[in-house]
Amino acid sequence: MTTQPPGAPRALAREAIGVLLLTLGASGALAALGAIHWAVSLVAVTAGVLVAGVALRRSATPWQRQAGTAAAFGGLVGMAATAFIAFPPLGWLLLSVSVCAVGAALATEGA
């Protein structure tokens, strides 16, 4: 029979409540953004996909890196499409900044 540390059930309950509150808070924030303007909430969601893709890209296994690359690319395409639909100059700005970021990453890869 294994014994758990004295605080294990309390720590598990605290983590479960934390995840629930995080989910509810994120849902509320997205709903509030959606009430402000549809483009703001869509950009927030696609930015979340982009950040998740970048986080997955740093994983150890090859399939996670590929999934991270696909998610990051999908998030960037979603943000660019939303920006072009809402305000075309903002879309061009996002596209130009993305090209600059790729150029900087390629230029400094050997450093």
PDB file of C-alpha atoms in Angstrom:
ATOM      1  CA  MET A   1       0.000   0.000   0.000  1.00  0.00           C
ATOM      2  CA  THR A   2       1.362   3.391  -0.981  1.00  0.00           C
ATOM      3  CA  THR A   3       0.788   6.451   1.077  1.00  0.00           C
ATOM      4  CA  GLN A   4       0.326   9.871  -0.386  1.00  0.00           C
ATOM      5  CA  PRO A   5       1.896  12.993   1.019  1.00  0.00           C
ATOM      6  CA  PRO A   6      -0.407  14.805   3.453  1.00  0.00           C
ATOM      7  CA  GLY A   7      -1.207  17.668   1.046  1.00  0.00           C
ATOM      8  CA  ALA A   8      -1.788  15.573  -2.116  1.00  0.00           C
ATOM      9  CA  PRO A   9      -5.625  15.610  -2.199  1.00  0.00           C
ATOM     10  CA  ARG A  10      -5.664  19.310  -1.359  1.00  0.00           C
ATOM     11  CA  ALA A  11      -3.084  20.073  -4.084  1.00  0.00           C
ATOM     12  CA  LEU A  12      -5.084  18.087  -6.640  1.00  0.00           C
ATOM     13  CA  ALA A  13      -8.286  19.910  -5.702  1.00  0.00           C
ATOM     14  CA  ARG A  14      -6.483  23.251  -5.906  1.00  0.00           C
ATOM     15  CA  GLU A  15      -5.182  22.411  -9.394  1.00  0.00           C
ATOM     16  CA  ALA A  16      -8.624  21.286 -10.566  1.00  0.00           C
ATOM     17  CA  ILE A  17     -10.238  24.480  -9.296  1.00  0.00           C
ATOM     18  CA  GLY A  18      -7.435  26.517 -10.871  1.00  0.00           C
ATOM     19  CA  VAL A  19      -7.975  24.915 -14.271  1.00  0.00           C
ATOM     20  CA  LEU A  20     -11.731  25.467 -13.998  1.00  0.00           C
ATOM     21  CA  LEU A  21     -11.264  29.137 -13.090  1.00  0.00           C
ATOM     22  CA  LEU A  22      -8.744  29.589 -15.896  1.00  0.00           C
ATOM     23  CA  THR A  23     -11.192  28.118 -18.395  1.00  0.00           C
ATOM     24  CA  LEU A  24     -14.082  30.243 -17.156  1.00  0.00           C
ATOM     25  CA  GLY A  25     -11.951  33.387 -17.151  1.00  0.00           C
ATOM     26  CA  ALA A  26     -10.672  32.798 -20.678  1.00  0.00           C
ATOM     27  CA  SER A  27     -14.202  32.094 -21.916  1.00  0.00           C
ATOM     28  CA  GLY A  28     -15.463  35.274 -20.280  1.00  0.00           C
ATOM     29  CA  ALA A  29     -12.644  37.328 -21.776  1.00  0.00           C
ATOM     30  CA  LEU A  30     -13.356  35.963 -25.261  1.00  0.00           C
ATOM     31  CA  ALA A  31     -17.086  36.639 -24.835  1.00  0.00           C
ATOM     32  CA  ALA A  32     -16.322  40.219 -23.769  1.00  0.00           C
ATOM     33  CA  LEU A  33     -14.008  40.690 -26.741  1.00  0.00           C
ATOM     34  CA  GLY A  34     -16.697  39.282 -29.011  1.00  0.00           C
ATOM     35  CA  ALA A  35     -19.165  41.817 -27.655  1.00  0.00           C
ATOM     36  CA  ILE A  36     -16.739  44.637 -28.463  1.00  0.00           C
ATOM     37  CA  HIS A  37     -16.119  43.538 -32.052  1.00  0.00           C
ATOM     38  CA  TRP A  38     -16.022  40.212 -33.864  1.00  0.00           C
ATOM     39  CA  ALA A  39     -12.557  40.863 -35.267  1.00  0.00           C
ATOM     40  CA  VAL A  40     -11.022  41.418 -31.838  1.00  0.00           C
ATOM     41  CA  SER A  41     -12.240  38.072 -30.539  1.00  0.00           C
ATOM     42  CA  LEU A  42     -11.161  36.272 -33.708  1.00  0.00           C
ATOM     43  CA  VAL A  43      -7.689  37.783 -33.485  1.00  0.00           C
ATOM     44  CA  ALA A  44      -7.503  36.731 -29.818  1.00  0.00           C
ATOM     45  CA  VAL A  45      -8.397  33.152 -30.693  1.00  0.00           C
ATOM     46  CA  THR A  46      -5.965  32.949 -33.614  1.00  0.00           C
ATOM     47  CA  ALA A  47      -3.237  34.537 -31.474  1.00  0.00           C
ATOM     48  CA  GLY A  48      -3.878  31.789 -28.921  1.00  0.00           C
ATOM     49  CA  VAL A  49      -3.485  29.174 -31.644  1.00  0.00           C
ATOM     50  CA  LEU A  50      -0.268  30.860 -32.753  1.00  0.00           C
ATOM     51  CA  VAL A  51       1.147  30.878 -29.212  1.00  0.00           C
ATOM     52  CA  ALA A  52       0.143  27.231 -28.690  1.00  0.00           C
ATOM     53  CA  GLY A  53       1.864  26.338 -31.952  1.00  0.00           C
ATOM     54  CA  VAL A  54       5.056  28.086 -30.913  1.00  0.00           C
ATOM     55  CA  ALA A  55       4.947  26.295 -27.549  1.00  0.00           C
ATOM     56  CA  LEU A  56       4.423  22.931 -29.265  1.00  0.00           C
ATOM     57  CA  ARG A  57       7.236  23.679 -31.697  1.00  0.00           C
ATOM     58  CA  ARG A  58       9.688  23.470 -28.786  1.00  0.00           C
ATOM     59  CA  SER A  59       8.650  19.889 -27.931  1.00  0.00           C
ATOM     60  CA  ALA A  60      10.921  16.891 -28.104  1.00  0.00           C
ATOM     61  CA  THR A  61       9.079  14.606 -30.503  1.00  0.00           C
ATOM     62  CA  PRO A  62       8.996  15.249 -34.264  1.00  0.00           C
ATOM     63  CA  TRP A  63       5.222  14.950 -34.613  1.00  0.00           C
ATOM     64  CA  GLN A  64       4.712  17.575 -31.894  1.00  0.00           C
ATOM     65  CA  ARG A  65       7.097  19.925 -33.682  1.00  0.00           C
ATOM     66  CA  GLN A  66       5.203  19.392 -36.941  1.00  0.00           C
ATOM     67  CA  ALA A  67       1.859  19.942 -35.212  1.00  0.00           C
ATOM     68  CA  GLY A  68       3.260  23.093 -33.604  1.00  0.00           C
ATOM     69  CA  THR A  69       4.440  24.393 -36.952  1.00  0.00           C
ATOM     70  CA  ALA A  70       1.023  23.730 -38.494  1.00  0.00           C
ATOM     71  CA  ALA A  71      -0.786  25.407 -35.580  1.00  0.00           C
ATOM     72  CA  ALA A  72       1.502  28.450 -35.655  1.00  0.00           C
ATOM     73  CA  PHE A  73       1.056  28.798 -39.413  1.00  0.00           C
ATOM     74  CA  GLY A  74      -2.714  28.387 -39.074  1.00  0.00           C
ATOM     75  CA  GLY A  75      -2.849  31.016 -36.336  1.00  0.00           C
ATOM     76  CA  LEU A  76      -0.821  33.457 -38.399  1.00  0.00           C
ATOM     77  CA  VAL A  77      -2.990  32.896 -41.486  1.00  0.00           C
ATOM     78  CA  GLY A  78      -6.126  33.378 -39.370  1.00  0.00           C
ATOM     79  CA  MET A  79      -4.792  36.619 -37.921  1.00  0.00           C
ATOM     80  CA  ALA A  80      -3.805  37.905 -41.356  1.00  0.00           C
ATOM     81  CA  ALA A  81      -7.188  37.016 -42.867  1.00  0.00           C
ATOM     82  CA  THR A  82      -9.010  38.763 -40.029  1.00  0.00           C
ATOM     83  CA  ALA A  83      -6.784  41.825 -40.342  1.00  0.00           C
ATOM     84  CA  PHE A  84      -7.316  42.020 -44.121  1.00  0.00           C
ATOM     85  CA  ILE A  85     -11.090  41.730 -43.711  1.00  0.00           C
ATOM     86  CA  ALA A  86     -11.376  44.251 -40.869  1.00  0.00           C
ATOM     87  CA  PHE A  87      -8.817  46.852 -42.030  1.00  0.00           C
ATOM     88  CA  PRO A  88      -6.651  46.067 -45.110  1.00  0.00           C
ATOM     89  CA  PRO A  89      -3.667  48.279 -44.151  1.00  0.00           C
ATOM     90  CA  LEU A  90      -3.439  46.373 -40.871  1.00  0.00           C
ATOM     91  CA  GLY A  91      -3.321  43.134 -42.858  1.00  0.00           C
ATOM     92  CA  TRP A  92      -0.456  44.429 -44.958  1.00  0.00           C
ATOM     93  CA  LEU A  93       1.337  45.558 -41.815  1.00  0.00           C
ATOM     94  CA  LEU A  94       0.964  42.097 -40.260  1.00  0.00           C
ATOM     95  CA  LEU A  95       2.196  40.465 -43.466  1.00  0.00           C
ATOM     96  CA  SER A  96       5.216  42.790 -43.657  1.00  0.00           C
ATOM     97  CA  VAL A  97       6.134  42.216 -40.007  1.00  0.00           C
ATOM     98  CA  SER A  98       5.840  38.444 -40.524  1.00  0.00           C
ATOM     99  CA  VAL A  99       8.171  38.591 -43.528  1.00  0.00           C
ATOM    100  CA  CYS A 100      10.647  40.661 -41.495  1.00  0.00           C
ATOM    101  CA  ALA A 101      10.503  38.126 -38.650  1.00  0.00           C
ATOM    102  CA  VAL A 102      11.170  35.221 -41.015  1.00  0.00           C
ATOM    103  CA  GLY A 103      14.041  37.144 -42.613  1.00  0.00           C
ATOM    104  CA  ALA A 104      15.567  37.910 -39.228  1.00  0.00           C
ATOM    105  CA  ALA A 105      15.222  34.277 -38.135  1.00  0.00           C
ATOM    106  CA  LEU A 106      16.922  33.052 -41.314  1.00  0.00           C
ATOM    107  CA  ALA A 107      19.673  35.656 -41.111  1.00  0.00           C
ATOM    108  CA  THR A 108      20.574  34.809 -37.515  1.00  0.00           C
ATOM    109  CA  GLU A 109      20.174  31.025 -37.662  1.00  0.00           C
ATOM    110  CA  GLY A 110      23.916  30.382 -37.874  1.00  0.00           C
ATOM    111  CA  ALA A 111      24.749  32.819 -35.080  1.00  0.00           C
TER     112      ALA A 111
END
